[in-house]
XYZ file of C-alpha atoms in Angstrom:
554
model
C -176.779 -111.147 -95.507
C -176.870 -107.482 -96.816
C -176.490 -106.271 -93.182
C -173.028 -108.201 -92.447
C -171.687 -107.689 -96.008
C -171.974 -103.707 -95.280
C -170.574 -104.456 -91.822
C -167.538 -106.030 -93.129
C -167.286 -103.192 -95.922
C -167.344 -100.898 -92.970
C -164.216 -102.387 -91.177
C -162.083 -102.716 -94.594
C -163.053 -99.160 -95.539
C -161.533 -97.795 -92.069
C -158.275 -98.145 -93.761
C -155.377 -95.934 -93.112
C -157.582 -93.884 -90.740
C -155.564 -92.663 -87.800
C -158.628 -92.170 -85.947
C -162.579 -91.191 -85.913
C -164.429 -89.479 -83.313
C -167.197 -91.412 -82.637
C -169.443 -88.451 -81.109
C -169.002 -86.720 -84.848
C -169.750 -89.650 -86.616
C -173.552 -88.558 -87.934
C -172.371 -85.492 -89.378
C -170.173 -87.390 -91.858
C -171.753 -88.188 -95.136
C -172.980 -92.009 -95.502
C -171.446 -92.350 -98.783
C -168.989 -90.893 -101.105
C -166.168 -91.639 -103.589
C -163.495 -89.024 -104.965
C -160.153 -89.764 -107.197
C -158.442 -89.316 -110.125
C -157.815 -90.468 -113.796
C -155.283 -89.607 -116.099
C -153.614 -90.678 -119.741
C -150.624 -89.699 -121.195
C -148.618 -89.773 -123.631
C -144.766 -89.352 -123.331
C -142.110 -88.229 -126.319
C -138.668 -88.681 -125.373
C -135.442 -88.282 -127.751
C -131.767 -87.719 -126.663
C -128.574 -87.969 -128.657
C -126.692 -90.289 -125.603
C -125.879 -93.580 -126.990
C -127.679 -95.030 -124.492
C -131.236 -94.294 -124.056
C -132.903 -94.109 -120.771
C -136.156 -93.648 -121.999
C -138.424 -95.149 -124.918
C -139.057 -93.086 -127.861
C -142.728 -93.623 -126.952
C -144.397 -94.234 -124.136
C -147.859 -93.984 -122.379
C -149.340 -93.512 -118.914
C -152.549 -94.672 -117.651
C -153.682 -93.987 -114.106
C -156.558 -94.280 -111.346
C -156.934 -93.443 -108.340
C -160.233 -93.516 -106.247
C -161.245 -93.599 -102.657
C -164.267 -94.207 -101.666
C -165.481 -93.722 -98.487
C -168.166 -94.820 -95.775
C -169.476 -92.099 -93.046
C -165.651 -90.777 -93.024
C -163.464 -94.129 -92.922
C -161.803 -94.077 -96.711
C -159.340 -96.792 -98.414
C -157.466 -95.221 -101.245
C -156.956 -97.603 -104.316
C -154.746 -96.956 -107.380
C -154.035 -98.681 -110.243
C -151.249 -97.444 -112.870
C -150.556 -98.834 -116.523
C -147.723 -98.301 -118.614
C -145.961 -99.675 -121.790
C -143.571 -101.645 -119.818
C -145.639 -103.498 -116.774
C -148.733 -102.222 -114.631
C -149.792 -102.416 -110.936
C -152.439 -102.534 -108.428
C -152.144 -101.166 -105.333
C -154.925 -101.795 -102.290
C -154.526 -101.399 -99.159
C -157.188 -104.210 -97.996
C -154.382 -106.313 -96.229
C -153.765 -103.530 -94.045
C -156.865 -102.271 -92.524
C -157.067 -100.293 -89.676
C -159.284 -98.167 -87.208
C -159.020 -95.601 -84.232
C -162.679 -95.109 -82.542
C -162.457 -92.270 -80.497
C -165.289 -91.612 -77.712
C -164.468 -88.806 -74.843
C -161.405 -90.141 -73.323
C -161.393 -93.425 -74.871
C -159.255 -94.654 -77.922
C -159.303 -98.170 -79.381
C -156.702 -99.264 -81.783
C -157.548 -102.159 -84.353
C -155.995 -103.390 -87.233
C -152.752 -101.784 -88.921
C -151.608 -99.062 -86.532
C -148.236 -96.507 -86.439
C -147.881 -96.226 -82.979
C -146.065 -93.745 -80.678
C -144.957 -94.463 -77.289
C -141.792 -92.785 -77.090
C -138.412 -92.579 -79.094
C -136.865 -94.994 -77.220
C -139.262 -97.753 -76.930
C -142.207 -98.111 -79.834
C -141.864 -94.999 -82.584
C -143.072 -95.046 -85.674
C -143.348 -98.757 -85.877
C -146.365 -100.448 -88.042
C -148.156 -103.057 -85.994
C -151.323 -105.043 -86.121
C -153.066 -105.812 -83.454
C -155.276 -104.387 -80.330
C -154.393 -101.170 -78.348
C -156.366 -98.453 -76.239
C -155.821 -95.322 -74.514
C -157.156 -93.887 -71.668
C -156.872 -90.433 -70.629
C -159.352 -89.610 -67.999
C -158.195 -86.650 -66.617
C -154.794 -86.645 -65.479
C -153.979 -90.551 -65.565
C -152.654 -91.448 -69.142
C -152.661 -95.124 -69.840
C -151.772 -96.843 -73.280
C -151.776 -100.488 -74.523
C -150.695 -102.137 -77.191
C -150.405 -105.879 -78.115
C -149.595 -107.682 -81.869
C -147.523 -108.555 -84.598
C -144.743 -105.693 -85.097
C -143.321 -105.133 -88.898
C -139.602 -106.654 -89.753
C -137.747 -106.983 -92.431
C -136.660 -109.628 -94.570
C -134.352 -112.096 -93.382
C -131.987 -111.782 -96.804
C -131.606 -108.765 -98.865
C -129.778 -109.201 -102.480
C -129.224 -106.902 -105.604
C -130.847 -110.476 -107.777
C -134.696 -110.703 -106.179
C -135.372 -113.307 -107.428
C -131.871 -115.879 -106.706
C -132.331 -116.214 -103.076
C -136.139 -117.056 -101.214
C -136.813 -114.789 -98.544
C -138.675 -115.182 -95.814
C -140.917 -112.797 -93.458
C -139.978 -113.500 -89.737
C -143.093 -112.329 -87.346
C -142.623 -110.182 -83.939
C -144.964 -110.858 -81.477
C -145.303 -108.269 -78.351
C -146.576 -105.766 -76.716
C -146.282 -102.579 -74.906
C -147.776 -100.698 -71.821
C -147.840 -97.081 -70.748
C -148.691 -95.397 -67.313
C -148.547 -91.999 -66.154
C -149.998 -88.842 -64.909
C -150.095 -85.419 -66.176
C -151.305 -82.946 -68.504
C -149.498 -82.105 -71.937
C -147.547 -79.963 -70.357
C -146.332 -81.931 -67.291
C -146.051 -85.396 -67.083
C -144.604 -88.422 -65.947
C -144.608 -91.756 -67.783
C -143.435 -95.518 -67.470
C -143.410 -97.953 -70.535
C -142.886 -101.359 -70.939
C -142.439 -103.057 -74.011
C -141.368 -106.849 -74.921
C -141.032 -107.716 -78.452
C -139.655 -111.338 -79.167
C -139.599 -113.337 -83.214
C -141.127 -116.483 -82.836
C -139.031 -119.301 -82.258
C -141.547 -121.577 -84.297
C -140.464 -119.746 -87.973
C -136.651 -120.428 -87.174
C -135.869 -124.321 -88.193
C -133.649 -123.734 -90.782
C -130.681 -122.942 -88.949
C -128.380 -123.452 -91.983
C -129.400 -119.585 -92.947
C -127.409 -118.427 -89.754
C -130.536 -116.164 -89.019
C -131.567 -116.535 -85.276
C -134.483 -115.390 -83.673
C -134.493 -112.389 -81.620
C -135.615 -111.246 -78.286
C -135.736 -107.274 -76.917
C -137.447 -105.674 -73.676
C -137.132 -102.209 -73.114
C -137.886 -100.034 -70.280
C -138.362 -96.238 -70.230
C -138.952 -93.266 -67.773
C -140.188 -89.919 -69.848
C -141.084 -86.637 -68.195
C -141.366 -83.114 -69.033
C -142.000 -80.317 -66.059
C -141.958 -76.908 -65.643
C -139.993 -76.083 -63.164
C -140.428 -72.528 -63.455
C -142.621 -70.149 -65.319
C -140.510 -70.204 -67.941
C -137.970 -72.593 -67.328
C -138.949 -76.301 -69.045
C -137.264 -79.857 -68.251
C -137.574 -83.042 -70.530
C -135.850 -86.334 -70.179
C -136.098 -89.768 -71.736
C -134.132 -92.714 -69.672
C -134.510 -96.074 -71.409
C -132.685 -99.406 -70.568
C -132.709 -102.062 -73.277
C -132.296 -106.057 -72.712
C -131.602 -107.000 -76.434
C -131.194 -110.701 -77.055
C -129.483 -111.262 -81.102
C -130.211 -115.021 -81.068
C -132.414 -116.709 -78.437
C -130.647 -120.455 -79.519
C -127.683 -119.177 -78.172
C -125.591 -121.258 -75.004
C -127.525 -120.041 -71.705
C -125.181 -118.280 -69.139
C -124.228 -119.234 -66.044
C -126.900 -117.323 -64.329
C -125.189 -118.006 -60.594
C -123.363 -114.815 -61.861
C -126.041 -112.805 -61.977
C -128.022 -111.228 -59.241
C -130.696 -112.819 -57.876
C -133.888 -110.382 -59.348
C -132.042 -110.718 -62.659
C -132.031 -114.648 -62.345
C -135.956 -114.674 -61.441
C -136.553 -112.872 -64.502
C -133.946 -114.778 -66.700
C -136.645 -116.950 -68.589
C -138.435 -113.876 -69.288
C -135.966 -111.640 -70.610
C -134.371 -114.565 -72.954
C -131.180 -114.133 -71.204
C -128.049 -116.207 -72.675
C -124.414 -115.635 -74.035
C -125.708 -113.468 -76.716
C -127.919 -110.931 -74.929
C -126.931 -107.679 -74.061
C -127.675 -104.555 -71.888
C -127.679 -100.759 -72.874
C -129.069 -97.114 -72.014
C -129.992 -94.664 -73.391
C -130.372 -91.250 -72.287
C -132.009 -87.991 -73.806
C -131.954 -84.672 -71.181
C -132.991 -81.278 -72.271
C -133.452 -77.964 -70.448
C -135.231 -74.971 -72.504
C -135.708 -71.092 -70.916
C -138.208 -69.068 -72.426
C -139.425 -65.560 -72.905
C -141.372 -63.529 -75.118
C -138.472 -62.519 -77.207
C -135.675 -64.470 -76.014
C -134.953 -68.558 -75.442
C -131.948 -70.520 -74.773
C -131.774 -74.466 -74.108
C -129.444 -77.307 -73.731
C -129.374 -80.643 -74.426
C -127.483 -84.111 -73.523
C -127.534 -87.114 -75.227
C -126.159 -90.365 -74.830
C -126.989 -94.372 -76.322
C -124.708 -97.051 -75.402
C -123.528 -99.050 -78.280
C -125.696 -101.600 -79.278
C -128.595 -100.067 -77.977
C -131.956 -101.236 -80.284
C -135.547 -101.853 -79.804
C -137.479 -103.962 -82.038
C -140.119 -101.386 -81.572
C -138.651 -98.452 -83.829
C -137.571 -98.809 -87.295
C -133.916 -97.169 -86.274
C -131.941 -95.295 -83.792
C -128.683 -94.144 -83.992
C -126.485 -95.581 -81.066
C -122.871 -95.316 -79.966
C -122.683 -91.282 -79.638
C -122.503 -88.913 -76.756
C -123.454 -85.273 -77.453
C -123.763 -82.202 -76.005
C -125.901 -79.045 -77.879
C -126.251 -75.236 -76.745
C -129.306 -73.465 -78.804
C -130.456 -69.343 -78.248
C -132.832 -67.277 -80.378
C -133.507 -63.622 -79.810
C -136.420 -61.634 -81.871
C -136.083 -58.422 -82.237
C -138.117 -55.199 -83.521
C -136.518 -56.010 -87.125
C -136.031 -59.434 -87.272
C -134.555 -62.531 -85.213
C -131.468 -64.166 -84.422
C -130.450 -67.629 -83.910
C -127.598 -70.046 -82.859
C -126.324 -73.433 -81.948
C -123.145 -75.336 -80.493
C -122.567 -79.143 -80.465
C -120.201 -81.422 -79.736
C -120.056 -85.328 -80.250
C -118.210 -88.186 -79.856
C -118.534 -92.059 -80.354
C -116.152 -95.330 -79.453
C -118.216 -94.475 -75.844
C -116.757 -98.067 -75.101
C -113.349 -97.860 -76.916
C -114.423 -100.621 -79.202
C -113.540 -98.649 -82.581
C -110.220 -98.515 -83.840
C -110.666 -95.038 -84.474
C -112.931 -92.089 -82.630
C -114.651 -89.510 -84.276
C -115.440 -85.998 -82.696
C -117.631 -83.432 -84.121
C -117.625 -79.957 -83.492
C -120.820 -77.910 -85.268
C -121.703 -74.119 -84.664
C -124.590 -72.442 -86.825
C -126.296 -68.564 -86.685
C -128.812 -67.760 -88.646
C -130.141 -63.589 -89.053
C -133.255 -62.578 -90.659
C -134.163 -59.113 -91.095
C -137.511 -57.189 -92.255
C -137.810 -54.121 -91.392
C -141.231 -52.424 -92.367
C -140.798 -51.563 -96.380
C -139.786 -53.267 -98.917
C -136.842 -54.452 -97.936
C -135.812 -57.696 -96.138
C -132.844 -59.871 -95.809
C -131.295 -63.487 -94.430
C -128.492 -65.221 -93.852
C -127.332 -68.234 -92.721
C -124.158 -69.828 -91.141
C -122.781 -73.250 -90.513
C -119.285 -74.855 -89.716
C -118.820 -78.845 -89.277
C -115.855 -80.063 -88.147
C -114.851 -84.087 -87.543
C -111.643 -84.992 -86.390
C -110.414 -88.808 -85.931
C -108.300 -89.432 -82.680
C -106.869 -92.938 -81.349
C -109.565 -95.632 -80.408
C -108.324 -99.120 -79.620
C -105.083 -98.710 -81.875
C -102.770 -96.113 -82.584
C -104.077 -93.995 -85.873
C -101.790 -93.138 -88.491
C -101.387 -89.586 -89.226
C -101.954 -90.475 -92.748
C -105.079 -91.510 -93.150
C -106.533 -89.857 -89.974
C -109.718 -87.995 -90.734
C -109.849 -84.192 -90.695
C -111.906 -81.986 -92.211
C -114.063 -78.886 -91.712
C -116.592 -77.808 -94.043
C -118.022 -74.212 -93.829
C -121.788 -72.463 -95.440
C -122.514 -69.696 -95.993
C -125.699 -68.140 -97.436
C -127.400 -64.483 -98.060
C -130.229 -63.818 -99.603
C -131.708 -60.253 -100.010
C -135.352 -59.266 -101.415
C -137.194 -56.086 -102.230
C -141.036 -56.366 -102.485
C -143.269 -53.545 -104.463
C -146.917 -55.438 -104.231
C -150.432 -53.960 -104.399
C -153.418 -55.067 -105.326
C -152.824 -54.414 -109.626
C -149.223 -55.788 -109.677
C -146.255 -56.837 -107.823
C -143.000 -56.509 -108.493
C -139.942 -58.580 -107.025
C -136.028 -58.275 -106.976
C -134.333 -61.066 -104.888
C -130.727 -62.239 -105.094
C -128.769 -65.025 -103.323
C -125.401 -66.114 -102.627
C -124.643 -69.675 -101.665
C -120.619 -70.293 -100.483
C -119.921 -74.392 -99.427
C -116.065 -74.642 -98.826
C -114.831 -78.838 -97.265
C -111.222 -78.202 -96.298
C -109.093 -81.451 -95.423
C -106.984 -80.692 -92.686
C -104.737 -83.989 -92.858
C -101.249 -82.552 -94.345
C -100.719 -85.505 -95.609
C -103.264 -85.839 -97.875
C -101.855 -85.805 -101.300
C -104.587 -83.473 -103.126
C -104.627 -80.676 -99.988
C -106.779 -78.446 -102.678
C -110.113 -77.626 -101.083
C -113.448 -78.213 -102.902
C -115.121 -75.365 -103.357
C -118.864 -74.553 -104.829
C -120.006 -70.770 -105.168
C -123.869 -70.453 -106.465
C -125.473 -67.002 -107.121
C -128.608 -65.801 -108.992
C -129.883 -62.210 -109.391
C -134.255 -62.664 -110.226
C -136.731 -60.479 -111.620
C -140.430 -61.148 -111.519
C -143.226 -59.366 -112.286
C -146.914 -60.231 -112.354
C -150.443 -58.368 -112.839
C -153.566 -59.619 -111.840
C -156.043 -57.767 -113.759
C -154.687 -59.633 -117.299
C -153.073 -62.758 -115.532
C -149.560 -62.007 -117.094
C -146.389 -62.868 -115.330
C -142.606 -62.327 -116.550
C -139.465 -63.218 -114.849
C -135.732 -62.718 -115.443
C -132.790 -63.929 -114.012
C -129.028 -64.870 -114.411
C -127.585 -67.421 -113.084
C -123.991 -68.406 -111.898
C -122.552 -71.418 -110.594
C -118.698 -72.471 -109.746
C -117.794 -75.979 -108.906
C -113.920 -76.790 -107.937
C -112.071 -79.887 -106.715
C -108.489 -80.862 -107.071
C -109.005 -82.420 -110.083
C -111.549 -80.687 -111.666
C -113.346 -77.296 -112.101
C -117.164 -76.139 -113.905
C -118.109 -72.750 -114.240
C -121.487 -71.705 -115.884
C -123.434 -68.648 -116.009
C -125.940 -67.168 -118.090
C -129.613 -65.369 -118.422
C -133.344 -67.157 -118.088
C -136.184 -65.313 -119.286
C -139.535 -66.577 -118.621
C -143.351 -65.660 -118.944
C -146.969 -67.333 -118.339
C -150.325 -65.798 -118.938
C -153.792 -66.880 -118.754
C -155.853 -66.705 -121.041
C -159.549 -68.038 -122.646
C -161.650 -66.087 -119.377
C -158.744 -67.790 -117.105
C -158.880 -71.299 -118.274
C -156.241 -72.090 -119.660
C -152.327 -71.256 -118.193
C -149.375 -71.012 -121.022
C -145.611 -70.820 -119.765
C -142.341 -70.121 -121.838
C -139.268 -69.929 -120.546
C -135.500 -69.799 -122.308
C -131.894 -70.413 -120.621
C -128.132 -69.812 -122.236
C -125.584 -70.760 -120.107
C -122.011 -70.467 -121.501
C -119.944 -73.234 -119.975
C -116.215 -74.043 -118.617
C -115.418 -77.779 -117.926
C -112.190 -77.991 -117.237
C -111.203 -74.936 -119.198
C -113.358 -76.875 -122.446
C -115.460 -74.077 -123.025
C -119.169 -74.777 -124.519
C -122.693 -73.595 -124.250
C -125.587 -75.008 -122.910
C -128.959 -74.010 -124.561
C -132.495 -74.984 -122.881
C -136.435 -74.375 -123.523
C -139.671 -75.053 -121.631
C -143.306 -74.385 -122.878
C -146.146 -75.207 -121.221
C -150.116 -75.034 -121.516
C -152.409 -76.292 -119.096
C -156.985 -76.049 -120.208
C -159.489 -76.413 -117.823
C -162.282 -78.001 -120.032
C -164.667 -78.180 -116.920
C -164.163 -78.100 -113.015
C -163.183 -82.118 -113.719
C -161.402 -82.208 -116.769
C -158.164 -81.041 -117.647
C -155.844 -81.168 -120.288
C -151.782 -80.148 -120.354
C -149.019 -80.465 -122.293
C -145.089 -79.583 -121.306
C -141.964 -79.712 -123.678
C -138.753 -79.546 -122.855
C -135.408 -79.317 -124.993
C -131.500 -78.977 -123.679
C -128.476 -78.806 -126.398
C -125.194 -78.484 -124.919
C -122.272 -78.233 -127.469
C -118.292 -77.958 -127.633
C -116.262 -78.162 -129.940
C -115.571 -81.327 -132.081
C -112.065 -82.291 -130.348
C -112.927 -81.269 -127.073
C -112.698 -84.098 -124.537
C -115.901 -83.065 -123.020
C -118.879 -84.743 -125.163
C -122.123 -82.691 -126.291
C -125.782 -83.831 -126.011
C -129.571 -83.199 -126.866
C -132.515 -84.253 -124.968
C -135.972 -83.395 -125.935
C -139.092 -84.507 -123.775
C -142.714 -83.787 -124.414
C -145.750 -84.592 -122.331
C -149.458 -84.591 -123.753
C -151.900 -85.242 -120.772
C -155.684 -85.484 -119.974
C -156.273 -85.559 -116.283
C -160.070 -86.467 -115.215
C -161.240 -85.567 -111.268
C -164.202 -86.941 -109.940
């Protein structure tokens, strides 16, 4: 009895393990359990007439994993004032042996057999890999994650239900990890069975997917990849059966199978790269293209109905390195829009550092979307046009030794969206300009650190406009042979909101005590006053927050 109930132990406890190498498993310990405990208490006051926060509130929360010769379940378990919850991950249990070239998957598993077919998608089932030498084969069978049926801002109005996928998936190829070519298959269908109710106008759905990925080097340093997928996607598998004397005849062989009828559907999808490579300099280009409509039950999302074309080049230098990008996109690839959007995007990015003290970086970007005529003529007056430009520099000097270090850094941030439509009736630009000029300065020896820094910020649309700037001074030092931390820092920011000027007043301190390698204790407050005067449209507020903390590791 002892035997199976540690055998069953074993299995749960393999939780959330991507995978364990068998051949390693006896230098794992055969027992061991870490986490976390903490309590706190919160203080929260704040002159808005309506509070987000209690006046007083505590915090009480575990968290401990143990673990058996390397397979761990995390558990957690959190307790406030208002509710409290337990969170275990028993119900989804999963493990990965590993021996040489042999996988097995068992239990919950986030599999990966390309972006096209099953990504990212939580399963639970069977699966194994083999990878002897240069064949690669992968297999994967279960129940595959989906959401709920209904999805309403009231919970608890409307019963949902959980609809179950059933499928699987299969990979073959050959190749290394640098050149390879692979074939996957992958039906996923709902089960009919769960679908009586038809009143809910949910219908059970059918997908199969098909995918050809490679990646060569066709040179020494000249790479290819590709992805080509073709997706049968079936939205309701009650739906009127076609009139299959229409189709050819391998497609009406394999009609049963691929849940063909009135509401099924076929569409590609296509990504196709080419990269060139050197020690210092690379340049690559890549094509994409999904059909609208395109979706596989095995990935939690993919963006369809676009076609785009992208130009990338980087170039290092003694100094520093260089890098840009060009891209273009459209969608409506089957005029079925009213409207088509294109999207032109160009970036460069420069990053200096020079031996010394001295380095520098800046950055960038341009976006432009422009609306033309889909299905419908477009009115000029409400066609979409607009451009929106970034740019960003940030210098730093760097004096650092062993004793001390000493840091100036500055940055400027420009964001600028333009509407290009002349008949839009606000044609004012919004504008945001960000800046900050910093200070810090530390010394080991005596654990002291002190920054300083102003701070500017400019905000501008067609209806309104913020300015603030002003000084932050901080420090922290440790102290008590380095256990315990304190921090202190101030702000003033004098304020313009919409030509209502104000200030804005803030204050942090901190102190953090080690009381042991396990225990630790910490405490934060924080206070903000922002006032203008009495008749000013804009209102004024204070918040105060406070934070008293024990935090036990074990």
């Amino acid at each position: 009895m002892l035997k199976r109930f540690i055998f069953v132990l074993f299995i749960l406890w393999g939780s959330y393990v991507f995978s364990q190498d068998l051949g390693n498993l006896k230098h794992q310990k055969p027992f061991n359990v870490s986490g976390s405990a903490m309590l706190s208490l919160n203080y929260y006051e704040s002159s808005n007439a309506i509070q987000t926060y209690q006046p007083f509130s505590y915090l009480v929360a575990v968290n401990v994993t143990p673990a058996i010769y390397g397979f761990s379940v995390p558990l957690s378990f959190t307790y406030t004032k208002m509710n409290k919850s337990f969170n275990h991950p028993f119900y989804r249990f999963g493990l990965s042996p590993t021996y040489k070239w042999v996988t097995l998957h068992l239990g919950h598993r986030s599999t990966n057999f390309s972006r096209f077919t099953v990504s990212g998608q939580k399963s639970f089932g069977v699966g194994i890999e083999l990878t002897p030498g240069k064949f690669r084969f992968a297999f994967l069978y279960g129940k595959f994650k989906k959401d709920n049926a209904y999805k309403t801002i009231y919970d608890d109005e409307l019963e949902q239900d959980e609809y179950t996928l059933k499928g699987y998936a299969v990979k073959i190829g050959v190749g290394s990890q640098k050149n390879y070519f692979d074939l996957v298959f992958m039906h996923i269908a709902d089960n009919t069975d769960d679908f009586s109710d038809t009143s809910l106008q949910i219908h059970p759905e059918s997908n199969v997917v098909v995918s050809a990925i490679t990646q060569l080097s066709i040179a020494k340093n000249l790479k290819f990849n590709a992805e080509i997928a073709a997706s049968v996607f079936t939205q309701n598998m009650f739906a009127t059966e076609y009139d299959m004397d229409d189709l050819p005849k391998l497609v009406r062989n394999m009609s049963d199978y691929l849940n063909i009828n009135t509401s099924t559907s076929l569409a590609l999808a296509t990504d196709v790269g080419l990269e060139y490579k050197l020690k210092k300099f690379s340049a690559g280009v890549q094509y994409q293209r999904i059909d609208p409509g395109y979706k596989s039950l095995g990935t939690n999302y993919i963006r369809n109905d676009f076609e785009q074309y992208a130009l990338k080049s980087s170039y290092k230098f003694k100094i520093g390195h260089i890098n840009g990008s060009v891209g273009l996109m459209r969608d409506n690839l089957k005029n079925t829009k009213l409207s088509q959007a294109n999207r032109l995007t160009y970036t460069l990015g420069v990053a200096l550092t020079p031996p010394g003290v001295f380095s520098v970086t800046a950055n960038y970007s341009n976006f432009s979307t422009k609306q033309t005529e889909g299905r419908v003529p477009l009115n000029d007056t409400i066609r979409l046009f607009q451009v929106n430009k970034n740019i960003s520099v940030m210098p730093q000097l760097r004096f650092v030794n062993s004793k001390s270090s000493n840091i100036i850094m500055a940055n400027y941030t420009y964001a600028n969206l333009v509407d290009k439509n002349s008949f839009a009736e606000y044609a004012v630009p919004v504008v945001s300009n960000t800046a900050f000029l910093q200070y810090m300065y530390s010394v080991a020896e005596t654990g002291l650190g002190i920054s300083a820094n102003i701070n500017y910020t400019d905000f501008k649309t067609a209806l309104s406009r913020i300015t603030n700037i002003g000084p932050t001074v901080g420090a922290n030092k440790t102290m008590l042979k380095k256990k315990g931390t304190a921090q202190l820092s101030l702000t003033y920011l004098r304020s313009n909101n919409n030509s209502v000027k104000g200030n804005i007043y803030s204050a942090r301190v901190g102190y953090n005590y080690k009381i042991s390698k396990s225990q630790q204790i910490k405490f934060s407050y924080f206070f903000t006053k922002s006032k203008y005067p009495e008749d000013a449209t804009v209102v004024g507020y204070n918040n105060s927050r406070g934070v008293l903390a024990y935090v036990y590791k074990f």
